[in-house]
Tab-separated table of C-alpha atoms in Angstrom:
chain	number	residue	atom	x	y	z
X	881	MET	CA	18.680	31.635	35.089
X	882	ARG	CA	19.632	28.258	33.616
X	883	GLU	CA	18.078	29.241	30.274
X	884	LEU	CA	20.012	32.519	30.324
X	885	PHE	CA	23.329	30.698	30.775
X	886	LYS	CA	22.387	28.297	27.961
X	887	THR	CA	21.602	31.196	25.640
X	888	MET	CA	24.878	32.923	26.556
X	889	GLU	CA	26.744	29.686	25.852
X	890	ILE	CA	25.237	29.448	22.353
X	891	ILE	CA	26.069	33.097	21.609
X	892	LEU	CA	29.643	32.598	22.845
X	893	LYS	CA	30.064	29.552	20.606
X	894	LEU	CA	28.788	31.496	17.626
X	895	VAL	CA	31.181	34.412	18.254
X	896	LEU	CA	34.161	32.125	18.794
X	897	SER	CA	33.413	30.124	15.669
X	898	TRP	CA	33.600	33.291	13.576
X	899	LEU	CA	36.758	34.606	15.267
X	900	PHE	CA	38.729	31.356	15.362
X	901	CYS	CA	38.800	28.223	13.250
X	902	LEU	CA	37.841	25.951	16.110
X	903	PRO	CA	37.535	22.206	15.525
X	904	PHE	CA	33.994	21.018	14.982
X	905	LEU	CA	34.042	18.912	18.159
X	906	ALA	CA	34.558	22.056	20.229
X	907	MET	CA	31.397	23.561	18.780
X	908	ALA	CA	29.051	20.594	18.445
X	909	LEU	CA	26.012	20.071	20.625
X	910	GLY	CA	25.743	16.710	22.362
X	911	GLU	CA	22.839	14.295	22.059
X	912	SER	CA	22.482	14.366	25.858
X	913	ASP	CA	20.971	17.860	25.590
X	914	LEU	CA	19.279	18.822	22.343
X	915	SER	CA	17.178	21.554	23.939
X	916	PRO	CA	18.946	24.317	21.928
X	917	VAL	CA	17.858	22.551	18.723
X	918	TYR	CA	14.235	22.426	19.859
X	919	LYS	CA	14.458	26.143	20.640
X	920	LEU	CA	15.789	26.890	17.169
X	921	LEU	CA	12.566	25.467	15.773
X	922	GLU	CA	10.302	27.211	18.278
X	923	LYS	CA	11.819	30.663	17.824
X	924	GLY	CA	11.846	30.393	14.053
X	925	ASP	CA	14.388	33.189	13.508
X	926	PHE	CA	17.065	30.800	12.197
X	927	TYR	CA	15.094	29.957	9.060
X	928	THR	CA	12.525	31.192	6.596
X	929	ILE	CA	10.131	29.225	4.375
X	930	GLY	CA	9.559	29.970	0.697
X	931	ASP	CA	7.889	28.573	-2.439
X	932	PHE	CA	9.102	27.755	-5.938
X	933	GLN	CA	7.648	26.068	-8.997
X	934	GLY	CA	8.921	22.565	-9.694
X	935	ALA	CA	8.339	20.363	-12.739
X	936	LYS	CA	4.811	20.445	-14.185
X	937	GLN	CA	4.165	23.666	-12.238
X	938	ILE	CA	3.912	21.878	-8.886
X	939	THR	CA	4.425	24.216	-5.930
X	940	LEU	CA	7.302	23.023	-3.766
X	941	ARG	CA	8.587	24.545	-0.551
X	942	TYR	CA	12.096	25.282	0.616
X	943	ALA	CA	13.794	26.539	3.756
X	944	LYS	CA	16.682	28.964	4.060
X	945	PHE	CA	18.816	28.760	7.202
X	946	GLY	CA	21.114	31.510	8.437
X	947	LYS	CA	21.547	35.101	7.310
X	948	GLY	CA	24.347	36.724	5.370
X	949	ARG	CA	27.211	35.155	3.445
X	950	GLY	CA	29.326	32.694	5.436
X	951	LYS	CA	33.120	32.905	5.571
X	952	ASN	CA	33.431	29.415	4.086
X	953	GLY	CA	30.699	29.719	1.472
X	954	SER	CA	27.114	28.568	1.058
X	955	LEU	CA	25.530	25.140	1.235
X	956	VAL	CA	22.709	23.170	-0.383
X	957	PHE	CA	21.304	20.040	1.277
X	958	ILE	CA	19.150	17.521	-0.625
X	959	ASN	CA	17.227	15.319	1.798
X	960	GLY	CA	15.992	11.757	1.410
X	961	LYS	CA	12.741	9.845	1.072
X	962	GLY	CA	10.001	10.872	3.490
X	963	GLU	CA	12.084	13.651	5.066
X	964	ASN	CA	11.344	17.352	5.534
X	965	VAL	CA	13.069	20.724	5.584
X	966	LEU	CA	13.290	20.919	9.395
X	967	LYS	CA	14.575	17.425	10.151
X	968	TYR	CA	18.265	18.383	9.899
X	969	VAL	CA	18.122	21.760	11.651
X	970	GLU	CA	20.854	20.630	14.093
X	971	LEU	CA	23.139	19.817	11.148
X	972	PHE	CA	22.444	23.170	9.519
X	973	TYR	CA	23.148	24.942	12.806
X	974	ASP	CA	26.462	23.083	13.071
X	975	PHE	CA	27.507	24.158	9.575
X	976	TYR	CA	26.312	27.696	10.243
X	977	LEU	CA	28.592	27.857	13.286
X	978	GLN	CA	31.429	26.583	11.120
X	979	GLY	CA	31.005	29.393	8.591
X	980	TRP	CA	28.521	28.236	5.949
X	981	SER	CA	25.590	30.524	5.180
X	982	PRO	CA	22.989	30.636	3.830
X	983	ILE	CA	22.046	26.959	3.847
X	984	TYR	CA	19.232	25.861	1.551
X	985	THR	CA	17.092	22.730	1.489
X	986	TYR	CA	13.679	21.845	0.059
X	987	ASP	CA	10.897	19.292	0.306
X	988	HIS	CA	10.559	16.873	-2.583
X	989	ARG	CA	7.166	16.573	-4.229
X	990	TYR	CA	4.642	14.623	-2.134
X	991	GLN	CA	6.543	15.014	1.122
X	992	GLY	CA	7.016	17.550	3.885
X	993	LEU	CA	5.494	20.922	3.066
X	994	SER	CA	5.424	20.345	-0.679
X	995	ARG	CA	2.193	19.710	-2.494
X	996	ASN	CA	0.690	16.238	-2.288
X	997	VAL	CA	-0.461	15.320	-5.786
X	998	LEU	CA	-1.833	11.895	-4.859
X	999	SER	CA	-4.532	13.320	-2.595
X	1000	HIS	CA	-5.461	15.934	-5.220
X	1001	SER	CA	-5.412	18.484	-2.436
X	1002	VAL	CA	-5.325	22.219	-3.048
X	1003	ASP	CA	-2.015	23.877	-2.243
X	1004	PRO	CA	-2.447	25.376	1.237
X	1005	PRO	CA	-0.859	28.746	2.018
X	1006	VAL	CA	1.930	28.250	4.556
X	1007	THR	CA	2.883	30.879	7.103
X	1008	LEU	CA	5.035	31.112	10.209
X	1009	SER	CA	3.403	31.973	13.504
X	1010	PRO	CA	5.176	34.451	15.848
X	1011	SER	CA	6.693	31.433	17.620
X	1012	GLY	CA	8.090	30.091	14.344
X	1013	GLU	CA	5.534	27.318	14.003
X	1014	ILE	CA	4.538	26.419	10.457
X	1015	LYS	CA	0.804	26.730	9.983
X	1016	SER	CA	-1.493	25.928	7.104
X	1017	SER	CA	-4.811	27.628	6.480
X	1018	ASP	CA	-6.204	24.352	5.156
X	1019	GLN	CA	-6.738	21.874	7.994
X	1020	THR	CA	-8.420	19.201	5.855
X	1021	ILE	CA	-5.360	17.970	3.965
X	1022	PRO	CA	-5.395	14.161	4.018
X	1023	ASN	CA	-2.298	12.108	4.743
X	1024	PRO	CA	-0.614	11.098	1.494
X	1025	PRO	CA	-0.899	7.330	1.042
X	1026	ALA	CA	2.766	6.893	0.199
X	1027	THR	CA	5.904	8.413	-1.315
X	1028	TYR	CA	5.198	8.528	-5.025
X	1029	VAL	CA	6.779	9.810	-8.226
X	1030	GLU	CA	5.691	9.261	-11.817
X	1031	ASN	CA	9.293	9.385	-13.039
X	1032	TYR	CA	12.584	10.303	-11.370
X	1033	SER	CA	13.240	12.898	-14.061
X	1034	LEU	CA	10.676	15.035	-12.205
X	1035	TYR	CA	12.887	14.949	-9.099
X	1036	ARG	CA	15.819	16.132	-11.222
X	1037	GLU	CA	13.777	18.920	-12.796
X	1038	ASP	CA	12.603	19.980	-9.327
X	1039	MET	CA	16.231	20.178	-8.202
X	1040	GLU	CA	17.130	22.221	-11.278
X	1041	ALA	CA	14.372	24.707	-10.441
X	1042	PHE	CA	15.482	24.815	-6.798
X	1043	ILE	CA	19.116	25.514	-7.709
X	1044	ARG	CA	17.954	28.457	-9.822
X	1045	VAL	CA	16.248	29.850	-6.704
X	1046	VAL	CA	19.455	29.408	-4.703
X	1047	LEU	CA	21.654	31.057	-7.328
X	1048	ASN	CA	19.307	34.050	-7.556
X	1049	ASP	CA	19.890	34.845	-3.869
X	1050	ALA	CA	22.448	37.663	-3.589
X	1051	GLU	CA	23.614	36.293	-0.222
X	1052	VAL	CA	24.712	32.987	-1.770
X	1053	ASP	CA	28.432	32.646	-2.515
X	1054	ARG	CA	28.245	31.304	-6.068
X	1055	SER	CA	32.008	30.702	-6.241
X	1056	ARG	CA	31.927	28.573	-3.073
X	1057	LEU	CA	28.667	26.676	-3.224
X	1058	PHE	CA	28.795	23.187	-1.722
X	1059	LEU	CA	26.327	20.312	-1.885
X	1060	ILE	CA	25.441	17.579	0.611
X	1061	ALA	CA	22.862	14.979	-0.427
X	1062	HIS	CA	21.486	12.127	1.655
X	1063	SER	CA	20.073	8.729	0.589
X	1064	MET	CA	17.427	9.256	-2.126
X	1065	GLY	CA	18.698	12.824	-2.332
X	1066	GLY	CA	22.072	11.344	-3.295
X	1067	ALA	CA	20.481	9.528	-6.249
X	1068	ILE	CA	18.732	12.734	-7.333
X	1069	ALA	CA	21.974	14.715	-6.979
X	1070	LEU	CA	23.903	12.157	-9.052
X	1071	ASP	CA	21.227	12.284	-11.744
X	1072	TYR	CA	21.603	16.073	-11.702
X	1073	LEU	CA	25.419	15.916	-11.891
X	1074	GLN	CA	25.376	13.328	-14.681
X	1075	THR	CA	23.111	15.498	-16.802
X	1076	HIS	CA	24.813	18.840	-16.062
X	1077	SER	CA	28.480	17.895	-16.308
X	1078	GLU	CA	30.543	21.122	-16.642
X	1079	LYS	CA	27.502	23.306	-15.865
X	1080	SER	CA	27.335	22.156	-12.233
X	1081	PRO	CA	27.401	25.172	-9.868
X	1082	PHE	CA	28.912	23.160	-7.007
X	1083	LYS	CA	32.545	23.313	-5.972
X	1084	PHE	CA	32.427	19.981	-4.121
X	1085	VAL	CA	29.780	17.387	-3.382
X	1086	VAL	CA	29.285	15.018	-0.440
X	1087	LEU	CA	26.911	12.076	-0.735
X	1088	SER	CA	25.758	10.584	2.569
X	1089	ALA	CA	24.641	6.943	2.236
X	1090	PRO	CA	23.571	7.641	-1.361
X	1091	MET	CA	20.924	5.452	-2.952
X	1092	ILE	CA	23.117	4.253	-5.812
X	1093	LYS	CA	21.428	0.895	-5.356
X	1094	VAL	CA	18.428	0.034	-3.184
X	1095	LYS	CA	19.177	-2.825	-0.806
X	1096	SER	CA	16.344	-5.249	-1.491
X	1097	ASN	CA	17.744	-8.288	0.389
X	1098	LEU	CA	16.314	-10.561	-2.329
X	1099	PHE	CA	18.242	-13.051	-4.410
X	1100	PRO	CA	19.174	-11.394	-7.732
X	1101	PHE	CA	16.834	-13.550	-9.825
X	1102	LEU	CA	13.917	-12.899	-7.432
X	1103	GLU	CA	14.645	-9.189	-7.480
X	1104	LYS	CA	14.682	-9.084	-11.280
X	1105	THR	CA	11.527	-11.185	-11.568
X	1106	SER	CA	9.621	-9.115	-9.011
X	1107	LEU	CA	10.757	-5.875	-10.637
X	1108	ALA	CA	9.748	-7.127	-14.083
X	1109	VAL	CA	6.254	-7.983	-12.834
X	1110	LEU	CA	5.883	-4.619	-11.080
X	1111	THR	CA	7.183	-2.749	-14.125
X	1112	GLY	CA	4.620	-4.524	-16.294
X	1113	TYR	CA	1.762	-3.596	-13.986
X	1114	CYS	CA	2.984	-0.030	-13.592
X	1115	SER	CA	3.109	0.443	-17.357
X	1116	TYR	CA	-0.702	0.379	-17.398
X	1117	LEU	CA	-1.696	1.381	-13.844
X	1118	PRO	CA	-0.713	4.340	-11.600
X	1119	CYS	CA	0.774	1.934	-9.030
X	1120	THR	CA	-0.061	4.204	-6.123
X	1121	TRP	CA	-0.664	1.220	-3.845
X	1122	ARG	CA	1.424	1.368	-0.727
X	1123	VAL	CA	4.138	-1.095	0.191
X	1124	PRO	CA	3.287	-2.344	3.719
X	1125	SER	CA	4.920	-0.044	6.257
X	1126	LEU	CA	7.490	-1.449	8.675
X	1127	ARG	CA	8.016	1.906	10.374
X	1128	ASN	CA	7.347	0.921	13.982
X	1129	ARG	CA	9.187	-2.394	13.913
X	1130	PHE	CA	12.078	-1.599	11.612
X	1131	THR	CA	12.685	2.049	10.802
X	1132	ARG	CA	14.475	3.310	13.902
X	1133	LYS	CA	16.702	0.242	14.099
X	1134	ALA	CA	17.699	0.766	10.474
X	1135	LEU	CA	18.240	4.517	10.673
X	1136	THR	CA	20.249	5.435	13.762
X	1137	ASN	CA	21.626	4.298	17.121
X	1138	SER	CA	20.701	7.625	18.698
X	1139	LEU	CA	17.365	7.482	20.506
X	1140	SER	CA	17.403	11.203	21.264
X	1141	ARG	CA	18.015	12.311	17.683
X	1142	TYR	CA	15.464	9.838	16.361
X	1143	ALA	CA	13.000	11.226	18.923
X	1144	PHE	CA	13.758	14.734	17.671
X	1145	SER	CA	13.003	13.792	14.045
X	1146	GLU	CA	9.752	12.156	15.192
X	1147	TYR	CA	8.880	15.293	17.168
X	1148	VAL	CA	9.448	17.466	14.100
X	1149	GLU	CA	7.218	15.274	11.972
X	1150	GLU	CA	4.417	14.978	14.522
X	1151	LYS	CA	4.322	18.683	15.416
X	1152	TRP	CA	4.991	20.393	12.086
X	1153	PHE	CA	3.921	17.800	9.529
X	1154	PRO	CA	1.095	15.719	11.047
X	1155	GLN	CA	-1.175	16.021	8.009
X	1156	ILE	CA	1.245	16.021	5.112
X	1157	ALA	CA	4.158	13.828	6.189
X	1158	SER	CA	4.929	10.849	3.987
X	1159	ARG	CA	3.787	7.410	5.100
X	1160	GLY	CA	5.499	4.491	3.419
X	1161	ILE	CA	6.363	4.050	-0.246
X	1162	SER	CA	4.321	3.274	-3.322
X	1163	PHE	CA	5.018	0.469	-5.792
X	1164	ARG	CA	5.566	3.128	-8.463
X	1165	TRP	CA	8.330	4.692	-6.360
X	1166	VAL	CA	10.012	1.274	-6.017
X	1167	VAL	CA	9.918	0.667	-9.779
X	1168	GLU	CA	11.194	4.147	-10.634
X	1169	SER	CA	13.963	3.918	-8.005
X	1170	PHE	CA	15.335	0.728	-9.523
X	1171	LYS	CA	15.126	2.242	-13.003
X	1172	LEU	CA	17.123	5.286	-11.942
X	1173	THR	CA	19.796	3.366	-10.049
X	1174	ASP	CA	20.369	1.205	-13.127
X	1175	GLN	CA	20.857	4.384	-15.146
X	1176	LEU	CA	23.261	5.869	-12.575
X	1177	MET	CA	25.640	2.915	-12.944
X	1178	LYS	CA	26.038	3.249	-16.722
X	1179	LYS	CA	29.619	4.076	-17.638
X	1180	LYS	CA	28.688	6.747	-20.161
X	1181	ARG	CA	26.662	8.622	-17.544
X	1182	ILE	CA	29.213	8.218	-14.748
X	1183	HIS	CA	31.913	9.844	-16.866
X	1184	GLN	CA	29.759	12.954	-17.253
X	1185	ILE	CA	30.408	13.904	-13.619
X	1186	ALA	CA	32.991	16.696	-13.471
X	1187	THR	CA	32.583	17.767	-9.814
X	1188	PRO	CA	34.830	15.996	-7.273
X	1189	PHE	CA	32.808	14.266	-4.602
X	1190	LEU	CA	33.071	12.243	-1.431
X	1191	ILE	CA	30.854	9.332	-0.397
X	1192	LEU	CA	30.072	8.873	3.286
X	1193	GLN	CA	29.183	5.241	3.818
X	1194	SER	CA	27.518	3.887	6.940
X	1195	GLU	CA	29.039	0.673	8.226
X	1196	LYS	CA	25.706	-0.959	9.092
X	1197	ASP	CA	23.470	0.342	6.328
X	1198	ARG	CA	20.374	-1.792	5.789
X	1199	LEU	CA	18.706	0.452	3.216
X	1200	VAL	CA	21.268	1.061	0.465
X	1201	SER	CA	24.005	-1.131	-0.983
X	1202	ASN	CA	27.540	-0.234	0.142
X	1203	GLU	CA	29.025	-2.600	-2.453
X	1204	HIS	CA	27.627	-0.459	-5.249
X	1205	HIS	CA	29.299	2.638	-3.786
X	1206	HIS	CA	32.658	1.018	-4.505
X	1207	SER	CA	31.577	-0.187	-7.941
X	1208	PHE	CA	30.459	3.341	-8.744
X	1209	CYS	CA	33.652	4.939	-7.434
X	1210	ASP	CA	35.847	2.501	-9.361
X	1211	ARG	CA	34.497	3.926	-12.616
X	1212	ILE	CA	35.214	7.602	-12.068
X	1213	PRO	CA	38.524	9.440	-11.399
X	1214	ASP	CA	36.899	12.315	-9.488
X	1215	CYS	CA	35.358	10.159	-6.767
X	1216	CYS	CA	37.915	11.197	-4.200
X	1217	HIS	CA	37.123	8.870	-1.319
X	1218	ILE	CA	34.669	6.563	0.268
X	1219	THR	CA	34.826	7.080	4.015
X	1220	GLN	CA	33.096	4.442	6.066
X	1221	ILE	CA	31.584	5.569	9.382
X	1222	ALA	CA	30.635	3.172	12.181
X	1223	GLY	CA	26.954	4.032	12.186
X	1224	LYS	CA	23.637	3.356	10.495
X	1225	HIS	CA	21.877	4.948	7.542
X	1226	GLU	CA	21.288	8.438	8.962
X	1227	LEU	CA	24.854	9.425	9.834
X	1228	PHE	CA	23.889	13.042	10.543
X	1229	LEU	CA	21.393	11.856	13.175
X	1230	GLU	CA	23.686	9.278	14.736
X	1231	LYS	CA	25.212	9.146	18.211
X	1232	ASP	CA	27.786	11.849	18.891
X	1233	LYS	CA	30.967	9.977	17.964
X	1234	PRO	CA	30.035	8.710	14.466
X	1235	ARG	CA	28.055	11.870	13.724
X	1236	ASN	CA	30.972	14.126	14.642
X	1237	GLU	CA	33.311	11.954	12.580
X	1238	ALA	CA	31.000	12.269	9.575
X	1239	ILE	CA	30.700	16.062	9.882
X	1240	GLU	CA	34.431	16.557	10.462
X	1241	THR	CA	35.113	14.480	7.333
X	1242	VAL	CA	32.760	16.683	5.304
X	1243	ILE	CA	34.347	19.883	6.621
X	1244	SER	CA	37.843	18.570	5.935
X	1245	PHE	CA	36.841	17.656	2.385
X	1246	PHE	CA	35.295	21.068	1.741
X	1247	LEU	CA	38.193	23.065	3.218
X	1248	ASN	CA	41.218	20.929	2.303
X	1249	SER	CA	40.406	20.112	-1.273
X	1250	LYS	CA	44.037	19.869	-2.459
X	1251	LYS	CA	44.710	17.052	0.001
X	1252	TYR	CA	41.789	15.052	-1.360
X	1253	GLN	CA	42.418	15.827	-5.025
X	1254	LYS	CA	45.994	14.514	-5.096
X	1255	GLY	CA	44.992	10.900	-5.545
X	1256	CYS	CA	41.240	11.203	-5.937
X	1257	ARG	CA	40.706	7.498	-5.358
X	1258	TYR	CA	38.550	5.935	-2.711
X	1259	SER	CA	39.868	4.619	0.579
X	1260	LYS	CA	38.317	1.811	2.616
X	1261	SER	CA	38.704	2.600	6.301
């Protein structure tokens, strides 16, 4: 009986959200009871999994959430390092209730469901069981040693291929296509925007804690020296060696204050991605990340961005540099605002108050564009 009432509550929220423009807070689930989110994964009827060919003919996998064209448009989400297509299902459900559909996301190369090149494994066929569980026919896939990329241009080319998949979907509202990118996904999205300029298909862009600069916590001269040494080594060697993982001691404290949402992301990884989830980062990834972020800050490239965007900045971010968000925004007229939220790196997996503030800010930016475009300068809150 309790489950029946819960199901009826979800259906009622969905109906009301389509009939009335209710505030997000009235529709949002609370972290005290995330059981509806777990059920979304178990049932599997909220999403479908598909394949596309990325750079160098690598098979990558994407997920499509929701059915039909939403009243507010369609949405693309670019996730961060070591993440997967199911991690933000609660966020996608929230935006679906608010009128965005379909919502697309994909797994970067070497993480999630996408092919792991480092292990030289064969691409396993991926199917959904009747319960919605993702299954692979190949149960011998080894854990990838670390997040790895030969060059960040491959990430950009993967995104280009993915956007072509999105635009070929007849359900996608091409005139109202919005983009949200998180962390490393923010760096990839900026690289995409800087190299596509007027050709960008997105109406507006939100960058959540974007990796415009990796926060190394080293003195500048030590950072430059260490990077120079690594770059030298990685010019002749693959540099697949793994940076020592601090996951158990550091990761949760750096990512979110919400134990329940962190537990959910861990549950997703352990149940759906136990064999192919990313573990740590490689030295090559570190070198290539610093190379890209240096490129992103170049004035000539910054001025290529024609799509207005908003930066969501976490107040206590220990992974990316907030100072460089402001430096970046100072150089471009279309960076409408930097909004600082009192949370940690993963704002969309934070405790209810900062998470709701972040999502309401995104919705306001997407729906009230004239208000944001008047000044189009950043604000420190």
